[in-house]
Coordinates of C-alpha atoms and ligand atoms in Angstrom, one line a residue:
M1 CA 33.8 -0.5 9.4
T2 CA 35.1 3.1 9.7
T3 CA 32.7 5.7 11.0
S4 CA 32.8 9.3 10.1
Y5 CA 30.4 11.2 12.2
S6 CA 29.8 14.9 11.8
S7 CA 28.5 17.3 14.3
D8 CA 27.3 19.5 11.5
T9 CA 23.5 19.3 11.4
S10 CA 23.2 19.3 7.6
G11 CA 25.7 16.5 7.4
R12 CA 23.6 14.4 9.7
E13 CA 20.6 14.3 7.3
L14 CA 19.7 11.0 5.7
R15 CA 20.2 12.1 2.1
D16 CA 20.5 9.8 -0.9
T17 CA 22.4 10.3 -4.1
F18 CA 19.3 11.8 -5.8
G19 CA 19.2 14.6 -3.2
R20 CA 16.1 13.2 -1.4
V21 CA 16.3 14.0 2.3
H22 CA 14.5 11.5 4.5
R23 CA 12.1 12.8 7.1
D24 CA 9.6 10.0 7.6
L25 CA 10.3 6.8 9.4
R26 CA 7.9 3.8 9.3
V27 CA 8.4 1.6 12.4
S28 CA 7.1 -2.0 12.3
L29 CA 6.2 -3.0 15.8
T30 CA 5.5 -6.6 14.9
D31 CA 4.9 -8.9 11.9
R32 CA 2.0 -10.6 13.6
C33 CA -1.6 -9.8 12.8
S34 CA -5.1 -10.4 14.0
L35 CA -6.5 -10.5 10.4
R36 CA -5.5 -12.4 7.3
C37 CA -6.3 -9.9 4.4
T38 CA -5.9 -12.1 1.4
Y39 CA -3.7 -9.7 -0.5
C40 CA -1.3 -9.5 2.5
M41 CA -1.1 -12.8 4.2
P42 CA -1.9 -16.5 3.5
A43 CA -4.4 -18.2 5.7
T44 CA -1.7 -20.3 7.2
G45 CA 1.9 -21.0 6.8
M46 CA 3.4 -17.5 7.5
E47 CA 7.0 -17.6 8.6
W48 CA 7.0 -15.4 11.7
I49 CA 10.0 -13.5 13.0
A50 CA 11.4 -15.4 16.0
G51 CA 10.8 -13.8 19.4
P52 CA 14.5 -13.3 20.3
D53 CA 15.1 -11.6 16.9
Q54 CA 12.5 -8.9 17.6
L55 CA 13.9 -5.7 18.9
T56 CA 13.2 -5.0 22.5
T57 CA 11.4 -1.8 23.1
D58 CA 14.6 -0.1 24.4
E59 CA 16.4 -1.2 21.3
L60 CA 13.6 0.1 19.0
L61 CA 13.4 3.4 20.9
R62 CA 17.1 3.9 20.5
I63 CA 16.9 3.5 16.8
V64 CA 14.0 5.9 16.6
R65 CA 15.9 8.4 18.7
I66 CA 19.0 8.2 16.5
S67 CA 16.9 8.7 13.4
V68 CA 15.2 11.7 14.9
E69 CA 18.6 13.1 15.6
H70 CA 19.3 12.7 11.9
G71 CA 16.3 14.6 10.6
I72 CA 13.3 12.3 11.0
G73 CA 10.3 14.4 11.8
T74 CA 7.4 12.0 11.4
V75 CA 7.1 8.5 12.7
R76 CA 4.4 6.1 11.7
L77 CA 3.9 2.9 13.7
T78 CA 2.8 0.0 11.6
G79 CA 3.2 -3.8 11.1
G80 CA 1.7 -6.4 10.9
E81 CA -0.8 -5.1 13.4
P82 CA 1.0 -2.6 15.6
L83 CA -1.7 -2.6 18.3
L84 CA -0.7 -6.3 19.1
R85 CA 2.5 -5.0 20.7
P86 CA 1.6 -5.0 24.4
D87 CA 3.4 -1.8 25.2
V88 CA 2.4 0.2 22.2
V89 CA 1.1 3.1 24.4
D90 CA 4.5 3.3 26.1
V91 CA 6.2 3.3 22.7
V92 CA 4.1 6.3 21.7
A93 CA 4.7 8.1 24.9
S94 CA 8.5 7.5 24.8
I95 CA 8.7 8.8 21.2
T96 CA 6.7 11.9 21.9
A97 CA 8.9 12.6 24.9
L98 CA 12.1 12.7 22.8
P99 CA 13.8 16.1 22.4
N100 CA 12.5 17.6 19.1
P101 CA 9.7 15.0 19.1
P102 CA 8.5 13.7 15.8
E103 CA 4.8 13.7 15.0
V104 CA 3.6 10.1 15.7
S105 CA 0.9 8.4 13.7
L106 CA -0.3 4.8 13.4
T107 CA -1.6 2.5 10.7
T108 CA -3.9 -0.2 12.1
N109 CA -6.8 -2.6 11.3
G110 CA -8.6 -0.9 14.2
L111 CA -9.6 -4.0 16.1
R112 CA -8.0 -2.9 19.3
L113 CA -8.8 0.8 19.1
P114 CA -11.9 0.6 21.2
G115 CA -9.7 0.0 24.3
L116 CA -6.6 1.8 23.1
A117 CA -7.6 5.0 21.2
A118 CA -7.9 7.1 24.3
P119 CA -4.7 6.0 26.0
L120 CA -2.9 6.4 22.7
A121 CA -4.2 9.9 22.2
D122 CA -3.2 10.7 25.8
A123 CA 0.3 9.4 25.1
G124 CA 0.7 11.8 22.2
L125 CA -0.7 10.0 19.1
R126 CA -2.2 12.6 16.8
R127 CA -3.4 10.8 13.7
V128 CA -4.5 7.3 12.7
N129 CA -5.0 5.4 9.5
I130 CA -7.5 2.5 9.7
S131 CA -7.7 -0.1 7.0
L132 CA -11.1 -1.2 5.8
D133 CA -11.8 -2.7 2.4
T134 CA -15.5 -3.3 2.6
M135 CA -18.7 -2.3 4.5
D136 CA -20.2 -5.7 4.0
R137 CA -19.9 -8.2 6.8
E138 CA -19.7 -11.3 4.7
R139 CA -17.2 -9.8 2.4
F140 CA -15.1 -8.6 5.3
R141 CA -15.1 -12.2 6.6
T142 CA -14.0 -13.5 3.2
L143 CA -11.4 -10.8 2.7
T144 CA -9.8 -11.0 6.1
L145 CA -10.7 -14.6 7.1
R146 CA -12.1 -13.1 10.4
D147 CA -15.7 -12.0 11.1
R148 CA -14.7 -8.7 12.7
L149 CA -16.2 -5.9 10.7
V150 CA -18.1 -4.7 13.8
D151 CA -14.8 -4.4 15.7
T152 CA -13.1 -2.3 13.0
L153 CA -16.2 0.0 12.9
A154 CA -16.0 0.3 16.7
G155 CA -12.4 1.1 16.4
I156 CA -13.1 3.9 13.9
A157 CA -15.7 5.3 16.3
A158 CA -13.3 5.1 19.2
A159 CA -10.6 6.9 17.2
K160 CA -13.0 9.8 16.5
A161 CA -14.2 9.9 20.1
A162 CA -10.6 10.1 21.3
G163 CA -10.0 13.2 19.1
L164 CA -7.5 11.6 16.7
D165 CA -7.6 13.9 13.7
P166 CA -7.6 13.2 10.9
V167 CA -8.9 9.6 10.9
K168 CA -8.0 8.2 7.5
I169 CA -9.4 5.1 6.0
N170 CA -7.2 2.9 3.7
T171 CA -9.0 0.8 1.2
V172 CA -7.5 -1.6 -1.3
L173 CA -9.9 -2.3 -4.2
M174 CA -9.8 -5.7 -6.0
R175 CA -11.5 -6.3 -9.3
G176 CA -14.7 -8.2 -9.0
V177 CA -14.3 -8.5 -5.2
N178 CA -15.0 -5.1 -3.7
D179 CA -14.5 -2.5 -6.5
D180 CA -18.3 -2.1 -6.7
E181 CA -18.2 -0.5 -3.3
A182 CA -16.0 2.5 -4.2
P183 CA -18.8 5.0 -4.3
T184 CA -20.6 3.6 -1.3
M185 CA -17.4 3.8 0.8
L186 CA -16.8 7.3 -0.3
Q187 CA -20.4 8.3 0.6
W188 CA -20.0 6.7 4.0
A189 CA -16.6 8.3 4.7
L190 CA -17.8 11.8 3.8
A191 CA -20.8 11.4 6.0
E192 CA -18.6 10.2 8.9
G193 CA -16.0 12.9 8.5
L194 CA -13.3 10.4 7.6
Q195 CA -10.6 10.9 4.9
L196 CA -10.8 7.9 2.5
R197 CA -7.8 6.9 0.5
F198 CA -7.8 4.1 -2.1
I199 CA -4.5 2.2 -2.5
E200 CA -3.5 0.3 -5.6
Q201 CA -2.6 -3.2 -4.8
M202 CA 1.1 -3.8 -4.9
P203 CA 3.2 -7.0 -5.4
L204 CA 4.2 -7.5 -1.8
D205 CA 2.3 -10.6 -0.7
P206 CA 4.1 -13.8 0.3
Q207 CA 1.8 -15.9 -1.9
H208 CA 3.0 -13.9 -5.0
S209 CA -0.6 -13.7 -6.2
W210 CA -0.4 -10.1 -7.4
D211 CA -1.5 -9.8 -11.0
R212 CA -1.2 -6.5 -12.7
S213 CA -4.2 -7.1 -14.9
R214 CA -6.4 -7.7 -11.8
M215 CA -5.2 -4.6 -10.0
V216 CA -7.7 -1.7 -9.9
T217 CA -5.8 1.3 -11.1
A218 CA -6.0 4.9 -10.0
A219 CA -7.6 5.8 -13.3
E220 CA -10.2 3.1 -12.9
I221 CA -10.9 4.2 -9.3
L222 CA -11.5 7.8 -10.6
D223 CA -13.9 6.4 -13.2
L224 CA -15.7 4.3 -10.6
L225 CA -16.2 7.3 -8.4
T226 CA -17.3 9.6 -11.3
A227 CA -19.8 6.9 -12.5
G228 CA -21.0 6.8 -8.9
G229 CA -22.1 10.5 -9.2
F230 CA -19.1 12.3 -7.6
D231 CA -17.6 15.4 -9.2
L232 CA -13.8 15.2 -8.6
T233 CA -11.4 18.1 -8.9
P234 CA -7.6 17.5 -8.5
E235 CA -6.2 19.2 -5.5
E236 CA -2.8 20.8 -4.9
D237 CA 0.6 19.3 -5.5
R238 CA 1.0 16.3 -3.1
G239 CA 4.7 17.0 -2.3
S240 CA 6.1 13.9 -0.7
A241 CA 2.7 12.6 0.4
P242 CA 1.9 9.3 -1.3
A243 CA -1.8 10.1 -1.9
E244 CA -3.0 12.3 -4.7
R245 CA -6.2 14.1 -3.6
W246 CA -9.3 15.2 -5.4
L247 CA -11.9 17.6 -3.9
V248 CA -15.3 15.9 -3.9
N249 CA -18.3 17.8 -5.2
G250 CA -16.3 21.1 -5.0
G251 CA -14.9 20.4 -1.5
P252 CA -13.9 21.0 1.2
Q253 CA -13.8 17.2 1.7
A254 CA -11.5 15.2 -0.5
V255 CA -10.7 11.6 -1.5
G256 CA -7.1 10.3 -1.9
I257 CA -5.7 7.7 -4.2
I258 CA -2.3 6.1 -3.6
G259 CA -1.3 5.0 -7.1
S260 CA 2.0 3.4 -6.1
V261 CA 2.1 1.3 -9.2
T262 CA 0.6 3.4 -12.0
R263 CA 1.4 6.9 -10.6
P264 CA 4.5 6.3 -8.5
F265 CA 5.8 9.1 -6.3
C266 CA 9.4 7.7 -5.8
G267 CA 10.9 11.0 -7.0
D268 CA 9.6 12.7 -3.9
C269 CA 9.9 9.8 -1.5
D270 CA 11.2 10.8 2.0
R271 CA 10.5 7.4 3.7
V272 CA 12.8 5.0 5.5
R273 CA 11.8 1.9 7.5
I274 CA 12.9 -0.2 10.4
T275 CA 11.5 -3.7 10.7
S276 CA 10.6 -5.2 14.1
D277 CA 13.7 -7.4 13.9
G278 CA 15.9 -4.3 13.4
Q279 CA 16.5 -4.2 9.7
W280 CA 16.8 -0.8 8.2
R281 CA 15.3 -0.3 4.7
S282 CA 15.3 2.7 2.4
C283 CA 12.4 1.4 0.3
L284 CA 9.3 -0.8 0.7
F285 CA 10.5 -2.6 -2.5
A286 CA 14.2 -2.7 -1.6
R287 CA 15.8 -6.2 -1.9
H288 CA 18.6 -5.0 0.4
E289 CA 18.2 -4.1 4.0
T290 CA 20.9 -3.1 6.6
D291 CA 21.1 -5.0 9.8
L292 CA 21.1 -2.7 12.8
R293 CA 20.2 -5.3 15.4
G294 CA 23.5 -7.2 15.2
P295 CA 25.7 -4.1 15.6
L296 CA 23.3 -2.7 18.3
R297 CA 23.6 -5.9 20.3
A298 CA 27.3 -6.0 19.8
G299 CA 27.6 -2.6 21.5
A300 CA 27.8 -0.2 18.5
S301 CA 27.8 3.5 19.3
D302 CA 25.0 5.9 18.2
A303 CA 27.5 7.2 15.6
T304 CA 28.1 3.8 14.1
L305 CA 24.3 3.0 13.9
A306 CA 23.7 6.4 12.3
E307 CA 26.4 5.8 9.8
L308 CA 24.8 2.4 8.9
M309 CA 21.5 4.2 8.3
R310 CA 23.2 6.8 6.2
L311 CA 25.0 4.3 4.1
D312 CA 21.8 2.4 3.4
V313 CA 20.0 5.5 2.4
A314 CA 22.9 6.5 0.2
G315 CA 22.3 3.3 -1.8
K316 CA 18.6 3.9 -2.3
A317 CA 17.4 3.3 -5.8
A318 CA 15.7 6.0 -7.9
G319 CA 12.4 4.1 -7.9
H320 CA 10.6 0.8 -7.1
G321 CA 11.1 -0.6 -10.6
I322 CA 7.8 -2.6 -10.7
D323 CA 7.7 -1.9 -14.4
D324 CA 11.3 -3.1 -15.0
P325 CA 11.5 -6.4 -16.9
G326 CA 13.7 -7.8 -14.1
F327 CA 11.5 -6.7 -11.2
M328 CA 11.6 -9.0 -8.3
Q329 CA 9.5 -8.7 -5.1
P330 CA 11.4 -8.1 -1.9
R331 CA 12.2 -11.3 0.0
R332 CA 9.9 -10.3 2.8
P333 CA 6.2 -9.5 2.6
M334 CA 4.7 -6.1 3.5
S335 CA 3.5 -7.4 6.9
A336 CA 7.1 -8.0 7.9
I337 CA 8.6 -4.9 6.3
G338 CA 5.9 -2.6 7.8
G339 CA 3.2 -1.3 5.5
Ligands
SAM1 C1 0.4 -4.0 5.9 S1 -0.8 -3.1 6.7 C2 -0.1 -2.9 8.3 C3 -0.9 -2.1 9.3 C4 -2.3 -2.7 9.7 N1 -2.2 -4.1 10.0 C5 -3.3 -2.3 8.7 O1 -3.8 -3.2 8.1 O2 -3.6 -1.1 8.6 C6 -0.7 -1.4 6.1 C7 -1.6 -1.1 4.9 O3 -1.0 -1.8 3.8 C8 -2.1 -2.3 3.0 N2 -1.6 -3.4 2.2 C9 -1.2 -4.6 2.6 N3 -0.8 -5.4 1.6 C10 -0.9 -4.6 0.5 C11 -0.6 -4.8 -0.9 N4 -0.2 -5.9 -1.4 N5 -0.9 -3.7 -1.7 C12 -1.3 -2.5 -1.3 N6 -1.6 -2.3 0.0 C13 -1.4 -3.3 0.9 C14 -3.2 -2.6 3.9 O4 -4.4 -2.6 3.3 C15 -3.0 -1.5 5.0 O5 -3.8 -0.4 4.6
SF4_2 S1 -3.3 -5.6 5.8 FE1 -2.9 -5.2 8.0 S2 -4.7 -6.1 8.9 FE2 -4.6 -7.0 6.9 S3 -3.4 -8.9 7.2 FE3 -2.0 -7.3 6.5 S4 -1.2 -6.5 8.4 FE4 -3.0 -7.6 8.9

C-alpha cells in the first residue's frame, strides 16, 4: 500500500469521517482470565489466542507509542484480565515514560491487586476500574464460577491503600440475578469512597446469550436506586465519557450509568482499541479490524503502521447499530477485543 505521512500535527490525528478525533486507546494485554463471568465467557470451550500470535511487549509498546504520537492522550489497559500479563508493571512504566506520556488506567477484576496495586502506582498508574457485580459470596461464585469475592474486596482495599484515585467499581446488573443489590452496592460504594458505575449488558458474549428483554436498562437502574431511597440529580454533560452521572442525595458523591445500549454515546466516541494479537479496532462492535501485527513483523515503518491506524479510523461507523435489524455481534467476544 502507499503511505502518505504528514509531519503536520493536525494531520496526524486519528480523525474519522464524522469529525470525531480519537484520544483514548484501550489496550488488551491478554484474552485470558482468572474468572468466568457468565455474561462474558463460557465455563469451558473458549478459543484462546495462540501464544505466538500475541504481541510481544516491545511490539505492543511500539503500537502504543505510535498512537500517542498521533493524538492518543489516555491509555486504558484491559483484557481479559490485564493483571495476568506477567510484565504488566513494566508495561505501565514504559508507557508513562514515553514523551508526552498519556494518562494510564486499568480495568481489572482486582484479584491480583493485593500484590500489584503499589508497584503499579509506583510505575505511574493513576486510576483503576474494578469489576464487581455482587457483594454476596455465593452469588459471586455462581456469577464468576470462582469463589473469590474475598480477593476482589482485598484488591479494592489495596487499590485505595496504594493511592489510586479514583477507584471506580463496574457493575453489570442482570434481571433476577443481582438487580436487587443495586441500592446496597451504591450504599457500600458511597461509604467506601468508591465511584460506582452500572453498565448495561451488551451483546458481546461468545455464547450469544444476550437477550434484550433480560437486560437491566439505565432507566430501570435509576428506578431501582430511587426505590432504594436515593435522591438522584443528573450531573453535567458527560462529553466523551461513557458514563452518565447522577449526584446522590445532593452530592458531592455520584453514581454513573453506562447505558451503551439504550443511551448510546457513539456520537462523542473517541476510543480506539488494540487487541493482544495486534488487531486495531475503531469500535467495540466493529466487525472489521486492521491487522497491525503482520505488517509490524514484516518490518513496516512507523509511518506505515500509523497510516493503517488512520485508515481504519476513517472507516469507523457512526454508531454500534445494536438496534439495526441486521445487527450482528462482532466475531470476537469482549474478552478478546478488550473491554
Ligand atoms: C471484559 S472486562 C476486562 C477487564 C477485567 N477482566 C474486568 O473484568 O474488569 C471489562 C468490563 O467489561 C464488562 N463486561 C464484560 N462483558 C460484558 C457485557 N457483555 N456487557 C457489558 N459489560 C461487560 C465487565 O463487567 C468489566 O467491567
Ligand atoms: S468480565 Fe473480566 S473478569 Fe469477568 S470473565 Fe470477563 S474478562 Fe474475566
